Amino acid sequence: MTNPALRDLPFADYQFPTRRVDGPRVAIVGEAPGAEEARLGMPFVGRSGRMLDEGLAAAGIARGECLVANVFRRQPPGNKVGHFFASRARAKREGRALDERWGAFGTSDRLLADFSGEIEALRDTLAAFAPRVIIAVGRTPTWALTGRNGILSLRGTLLPCRLLDGVLDGVEVIPTFHPSYLMRGNWNEVPVFHDDLRLARLRAG
């Protein structure tokens, strides 16, 4: 039976490689689908997708050889990823359960238990794909993959992947800016975004 909290939210599944991957594998993980992604049922399309594709091409990463995913495969109302989280006080007030396993998102919010299956599905998919490097595109995947908060301070660093702890050794997470952040007037950060993608290419070997 479909989870009632997910039933009415538009869905965009993971995109698996479209051609054979001979070398070390790279996964790209974003936040949640936007309207265009939900319409086409694929992650990273539309303006954000084009900016990501340009950055990947500049870094020498073939998108067709990558796993491309979002932490949440459902489009949240108003494209607000906060839909999937709540403070303890709000959850108690609304009679909703929290999944405390994953720690705080930001300063005080926790994952609503209704959406735990999304983190678990991402974990299982990454374990099966076995990437060498995971590019965390934005603050939400950085938190989901590493348990850390603060994309401005973490971007461009090499972090262990908590979702694969004890399953795969040596998988590195490289956080970077989400294209939507860059397109909100932060164009001066585009070269930094490209540098982060080049680092991912270098670390993948």
mmCIF file of C-alpha atoms in Angstrom:
data_model
loop_
_atom_site.group_PDB
_atom_site.id
_atom_site.type_symbol
_atom_site.label_atom_id
_atom_site.label_comp_id
_atom_site.label_asym_id
_atom_site.label_seq_id
_atom_site.Cartn_x
_atom_site.Cartn_y
_atom_site.Cartn_z
ATOM 1 C CA MET A 1 0.000 0.000 0.000
ATOM 2 C CA THR A 2 1.329 3.443 -0.897
ATOM 3 C CA ASN A 3 2.346 5.640 2.006
ATOM 4 C CA PRO A 4 -0.429 8.293 2.276
ATOM 5 C CA ALA A 5 2.200 10.996 2.816
ATOM 6 C CA LEU A 6 3.729 10.134 -0.579
ATOM 7 C CA ARG A 7 0.639 9.242 -2.589
ATOM 8 C CA ASP A 8 -0.190 12.687 -3.999
ATOM 9 C CA LEU A 9 3.372 13.954 -4.538
ATOM 10 C CA PRO A 10 4.699 13.771 -8.141
ATOM 11 C CA PHE A 11 7.451 11.194 -8.620
ATOM 12 C CA ALA A 12 10.784 11.257 -10.483
ATOM 13 C CA ASP A 13 12.869 8.098 -10.224
ATOM 14 C CA TYR A 14 16.627 7.659 -10.272
ATOM 15 C CA GLN A 15 18.398 7.788 -13.629
ATOM 16 C CA PHE A 16 20.717 4.843 -14.146
ATOM 17 C CA PRO A 17 23.655 4.860 -16.582
ATOM 18 C CA THR A 18 22.615 4.787 -20.198
ATOM 19 C CA ARG A 19 25.869 3.216 -21.337
ATOM 20 C CA ARG A 20 28.445 0.779 -20.029
ATOM 21 C CA VAL A 21 30.666 2.018 -17.208
ATOM 22 C CA ASP A 22 34.183 0.649 -17.546
ATOM 23 C CA GLY A 23 36.045 2.798 -15.015
ATOM 24 C CA PRO A 24 35.372 3.963 -11.444
ATOM 25 C CA ARG A 25 31.753 4.918 -10.914
ATOM 26 C CA VAL A 26 30.391 8.349 -10.040
ATOM 27 C CA ALA A 27 26.989 9.044 -8.490
ATOM 28 C CA ILE A 28 25.305 12.451 -8.476
ATOM 29 C CA VAL A 29 22.728 13.097 -5.767
ATOM 30 C CA GLY A 30 20.478 16.160 -5.599
ATOM 31 C CA GLU A 31 17.656 17.201 -3.301
ATOM 32 C CA ALA A 32 14.166 16.571 -4.676
ATOM 33 C CA PRO A 33 12.440 16.890 -8.058
ATOM 34 C CA GLY A 34 11.173 20.209 -9.328
ATOM 35 C CA ALA A 35 8.167 20.589 -11.600
ATOM 36 C CA GLU A 36 10.010 19.778 -14.819
ATOM 37 C CA GLU A 37 11.700 16.758 -13.282
ATOM 38 C CA ALA A 38 8.381 15.475 -11.982
ATOM 39 C CA ARG A 39 6.772 16.029 -15.396
ATOM 40 C CA LEU A 40 9.486 14.039 -17.190
ATOM 41 C CA GLY A 41 10.059 11.538 -14.363
ATOM 42 C CA MET A 42 13.824 12.169 -14.308
ATOM 43 C CA PRO A 43 16.235 14.002 -12.001
ATOM 44 C CA PHE A 44 18.131 17.108 -13.067
ATOM 45 C CA VAL A 45 16.344 18.294 -16.171
ATOM 46 C CA GLY A 46 15.247 21.814 -17.044
ATOM 47 C CA ARG A 47 17.515 24.775 -16.252
ATOM 48 C CA SER A 48 19.235 23.106 -13.300
ATOM 49 C CA GLY A 49 19.858 20.011 -15.371
ATOM 50 C CA ARG A 50 21.386 21.998 -18.199
ATOM 51 C CA MET A 51 23.730 23.803 -15.816
ATOM 52 C CA LEU A 52 24.736 20.504 -14.232
ATOM 53 C CA ASP A 53 25.327 18.934 -17.644
ATOM 54 C CA GLU A 54 27.530 21.873 -18.686
ATOM 55 C CA GLY A 55 29.577 21.524 -15.516
ATOM 56 C CA LEU A 56 29.944 17.769 -15.912
ATOM 57 C CA ALA A 57 31.056 18.176 -19.522
ATOM 58 C CA ALA A 58 33.622 20.803 -18.506
ATOM 59 C CA ALA A 59 34.948 18.428 -15.832
ATOM 60 C CA GLY A 60 35.134 15.456 -18.204
ATOM 61 C CA ILE A 61 32.384 13.473 -16.476
ATOM 62 C CA ALA A 62 29.961 11.621 -18.759
ATOM 63 C CA ARG A 63 26.463 11.883 -17.289
ATOM 64 C CA GLY A 64 25.452 8.779 -19.228
ATOM 65 C CA GLU A 65 27.912 6.766 -17.119
ATOM 66 C CA CYS A 66 26.653 8.098 -13.780
ATOM 67 C CA LEU A 67 23.864 7.247 -11.395
ATOM 68 C CA VAL A 68 21.821 10.448 -11.067
ATOM 69 C CA ALA A 69 19.429 10.640 -8.142
ATOM 70 C CA ASN A 70 17.663 12.855 -5.654
ATOM 71 C CA VAL A 71 17.458 12.162 -1.925
ATOM 72 C CA PHE A 72 13.673 12.414 -2.214
ATOM 73 C CA ARG A 73 12.039 11.092 -5.361
ATOM 74 C CA ARG A 74 8.831 13.054 -4.700
ATOM 75 C CA GLN A 75 8.315 16.722 -5.545
ATOM 76 C CA PRO A 76 7.465 18.587 -2.327
ATOM 77 C CA PRO A 77 4.713 21.208 -2.357
ATOM 78 C CA GLY A 78 6.131 24.522 -3.503
ATOM 79 C CA ASN A 79 9.456 22.770 -4.149
ATOM 80 C CA LYS A 80 10.201 23.239 -0.430
ATOM 81 C CA VAL A 81 12.373 20.383 0.812
ATOM 82 C CA GLY A 82 11.415 21.332 4.359
ATOM 83 C CA HIS A 83 8.173 19.415 3.683
ATOM 84 C CA PHE A 84 10.077 16.241 4.554
ATOM 85 C CA PHE A 85 11.289 17.491 7.942
ATOM 86 C CA ALA A 86 9.898 18.892 11.184
ATOM 87 C CA SER A 87 11.116 20.046 14.555
ATOM 88 C CA ARG A 88 10.350 17.836 17.514
ATOM 89 C CA ALA A 89 7.862 20.409 18.793
ATOM 90 C CA ARG A 90 5.995 20.604 15.483
ATOM 91 C CA ALA A 91 5.971 16.816 15.038
ATOM 92 C CA LYS A 92 4.520 16.388 18.521
ATOM 93 C CA ARG A 93 1.922 19.082 17.882
ATOM 94 C CA GLU A 94 0.858 17.432 14.604
ATOM 95 C CA GLY A 95 1.007 13.881 15.972
ATOM 96 C CA ARG A 96 3.694 12.801 13.486
ATOM 97 C CA ALA A 97 6.640 10.498 14.092
ATOM 98 C CA LEU A 98 10.254 11.452 13.478
ATOM 99 C CA ASP A 99 13.071 9.171 12.330
ATOM 100 C CA GLU A 100 15.841 10.173 14.725
ATOM 101 C CA ARG A 101 18.435 7.846 13.172
ATOM 102 C CA TRP A 102 19.623 10.472 10.732
ATOM 103 C CA GLY A 103 20.204 13.371 13.108
ATOM 104 C CA ALA A 104 19.385 17.050 12.716
ATOM 105 C CA PHE A 105 18.854 18.665 9.348
ATOM 106 C CA GLY A 106 19.946 22.237 9.898
ATOM 107 C CA THR A 107 19.673 23.397 13.484
ATOM 108 C CA SER A 108 16.673 21.495 14.804
ATOM 109 C CA ASP A 109 14.623 19.664 12.176
ATOM 110 C CA ARG A 110 14.503 15.876 11.886
ATOM 111 C CA LEU A 111 13.323 13.607 9.107
ATOM 112 C CA LEU A 112 9.638 12.794 9.284
ATOM 113 C CA ALA A 113 9.242 9.023 9.571
ATOM 114 C CA ASP A 114 6.811 9.075 6.640
ATOM 115 C CA PHE A 115 9.799 9.674 4.373
ATOM 116 C CA SER A 116 12.350 7.262 5.888
ATOM 117 C CA GLY A 117 11.893 4.933 2.942
ATOM 118 C CA GLU A 118 13.446 7.515 0.632
ATOM 119 C CA ILE A 119 16.741 7.513 2.536
ATOM 120 C CA GLU A 120 16.691 3.729 2.675
ATOM 121 C CA ALA A 121 16.008 3.424 -1.061
ATOM 122 C CA LEU A 122 18.899 5.774 -1.818
ATOM 123 C CA ARG A 123 21.195 3.776 0.479
ATOM 124 C CA ASP A 124 20.288 0.487 -1.205
ATOM 125 C CA THR A 125 20.644 1.933 -4.698
ATOM 126 C CA LEU A 126 24.057 3.423 -3.953
ATOM 127 C CA ALA A 127 25.224 0.145 -2.409
ATOM 128 C CA ALA A 128 24.208 -1.745 -5.550
ATOM 129 C CA PHE A 129 25.796 0.831 -7.885
ATOM 130 C CA ALA A 130 29.042 0.964 -5.860
ATOM 131 C CA PRO A 131 30.338 4.424 -6.778
ATOM 132 C CA ARG A 132 33.895 5.537 -6.081
ATOM 133 C CA VAL A 133 32.764 9.160 -5.642
ATOM 134 C CA ILE A 134 29.385 10.738 -4.886
ATOM 135 C CA ILE A 135 28.746 14.369 -5.812
ATOM 136 C CA ALA A 136 26.321 15.843 -3.270
ATOM 137 C CA VAL A 137 24.552 18.664 -5.115
ATOM 138 C CA GLY A 138 23.214 20.923 -2.368
ATOM 139 C CA ARG A 139 22.656 20.925 1.376
ATOM 140 C CA THR A 140 20.059 18.140 1.519
ATOM 141 C CA PRO A 141 22.198 15.395 -0.069
ATOM 142 C CA THR A 142 25.216 16.589 1.905
ATOM 143 C CA TRP A 143 23.221 15.996 5.099
ATOM 144 C CA ALA A 144 21.724 12.693 3.888
ATOM 145 C CA LEU A 145 25.051 11.260 2.737
ATOM 146 C CA THR A 146 27.331 12.549 5.496
ATOM 147 C CA GLY A 147 25.205 13.736 8.423
ATOM 148 C CA ARG A 148 26.842 17.151 8.141
ATOM 149 C CA ASN A 149 25.231 20.572 7.745
ATOM 150 C CA GLY A 150 26.631 23.726 6.164
ATOM 151 C CA ILE A 151 27.111 23.571 2.407
ATOM 152 C CA LEU A 152 29.032 26.861 2.297
ATOM 153 C CA SER A 153 31.749 25.502 4.581
ATOM 154 C CA LEU A 154 31.681 21.898 3.350
ATOM 155 C CA ARG A 155 31.654 22.308 -0.422
ATOM 156 C CA GLY A 156 34.757 21.049 -2.147
ATOM 157 C CA THR A 157 35.806 18.859 0.807
ATOM 158 C CA LEU A 158 36.149 15.078 0.861
ATOM 159 C CA LEU A 159 33.780 13.402 3.315
ATOM 160 C CA PRO A 160 32.939 9.767 4.130
ATOM 161 C CA CYS A 161 29.529 8.433 3.109
ATOM 162 C CA ARG A 162 27.578 7.374 6.185
ATOM 163 C CA LEU A 163 24.968 5.554 4.095
ATOM 164 C CA LEU A 164 27.636 3.130 2.892
ATOM 165 C CA ASP A 165 29.497 2.741 6.172
ATOM 166 C CA GLY A 166 30.268 -0.936 6.640
ATOM 167 C CA VAL A 167 29.038 -1.737 3.139
ATOM 168 C CA LEU A 168 31.610 -0.153 0.824
ATOM 169 C CA ASP A 169 35.006 1.181 1.887
ATOM 170 C CA GLY A 170 36.572 4.390 0.668
ATOM 171 C CA VAL A 171 33.555 6.035 -0.968
ATOM 172 C CA GLU A 172 34.080 9.808 -0.954
ATOM 173 C CA VAL A 173 31.350 12.427 -0.925
ATOM 174 C CA ILE A 174 32.140 15.813 -2.494
ATOM 175 C CA PRO A 175 29.538 18.468 -1.657
ATOM 176 C CA THR A 176 28.937 21.294 -4.103
ATOM 177 C CA PHE A 177 26.392 24.012 -4.808
ATOM 178 C CA HIS A 178 23.023 23.202 -6.339
ATOM 179 C CA PRO A 179 22.521 24.870 -9.753
ATOM 180 C CA SER A 180 19.349 26.514 -8.435
ATOM 181 C CA TYR A 181 21.487 28.346 -5.867
ATOM 182 C CA LEU A 182 23.831 29.537 -8.602
ATOM 183 C CA MET A 183 20.919 30.740 -10.711
ATOM 184 C CA ARG A 184 19.563 32.834 -7.852
ATOM 185 C CA GLY A 185 22.183 35.464 -8.613
ATOM 186 C CA ASN A 186 25.264 33.617 -7.353
ATOM 187 C CA TRP A 187 26.913 33.448 -10.759
ATOM 188 C CA ASN A 188 30.335 34.231 -9.279
ATOM 189 C CA GLU A 189 30.270 30.758 -7.713
ATOM 190 C CA VAL A 190 29.973 28.932 -11.060
ATOM 191 C CA PRO A 191 33.769 28.496 -11.419
ATOM 192 C CA VAL A 192 33.825 27.040 -7.871
ATOM 193 C CA PHE A 193 31.032 24.636 -8.844
ATOM 194 C CA HIS A 194 33.092 23.546 -11.856
ATOM 195 C CA ASP A 195 36.175 23.113 -9.656
ATOM 196 C CA ASP A 196 34.210 20.799 -7.351
ATOM 197 C CA LEU A 197 33.119 18.667 -10.314
ATOM 198 C CA ARG A 198 36.693 18.503 -11.568
ATOM 199 C CA LEU A 199 37.773 17.344 -8.115
ATOM 200 C CA ALA A 200 35.185 14.572 -8.316
ATOM 201 C CA ARG A 201 36.577 13.516 -11.685
ATOM 202 C CA LEU A 202 40.109 13.489 -10.280
ATOM 203 C CA ARG A 203 39.133 11.475 -7.203
ATOM 204 C CA ALA A 204 37.205 8.965 -9.288
ATOM 205 C CA GLY A 205 40.478 8.144 -11.059
#
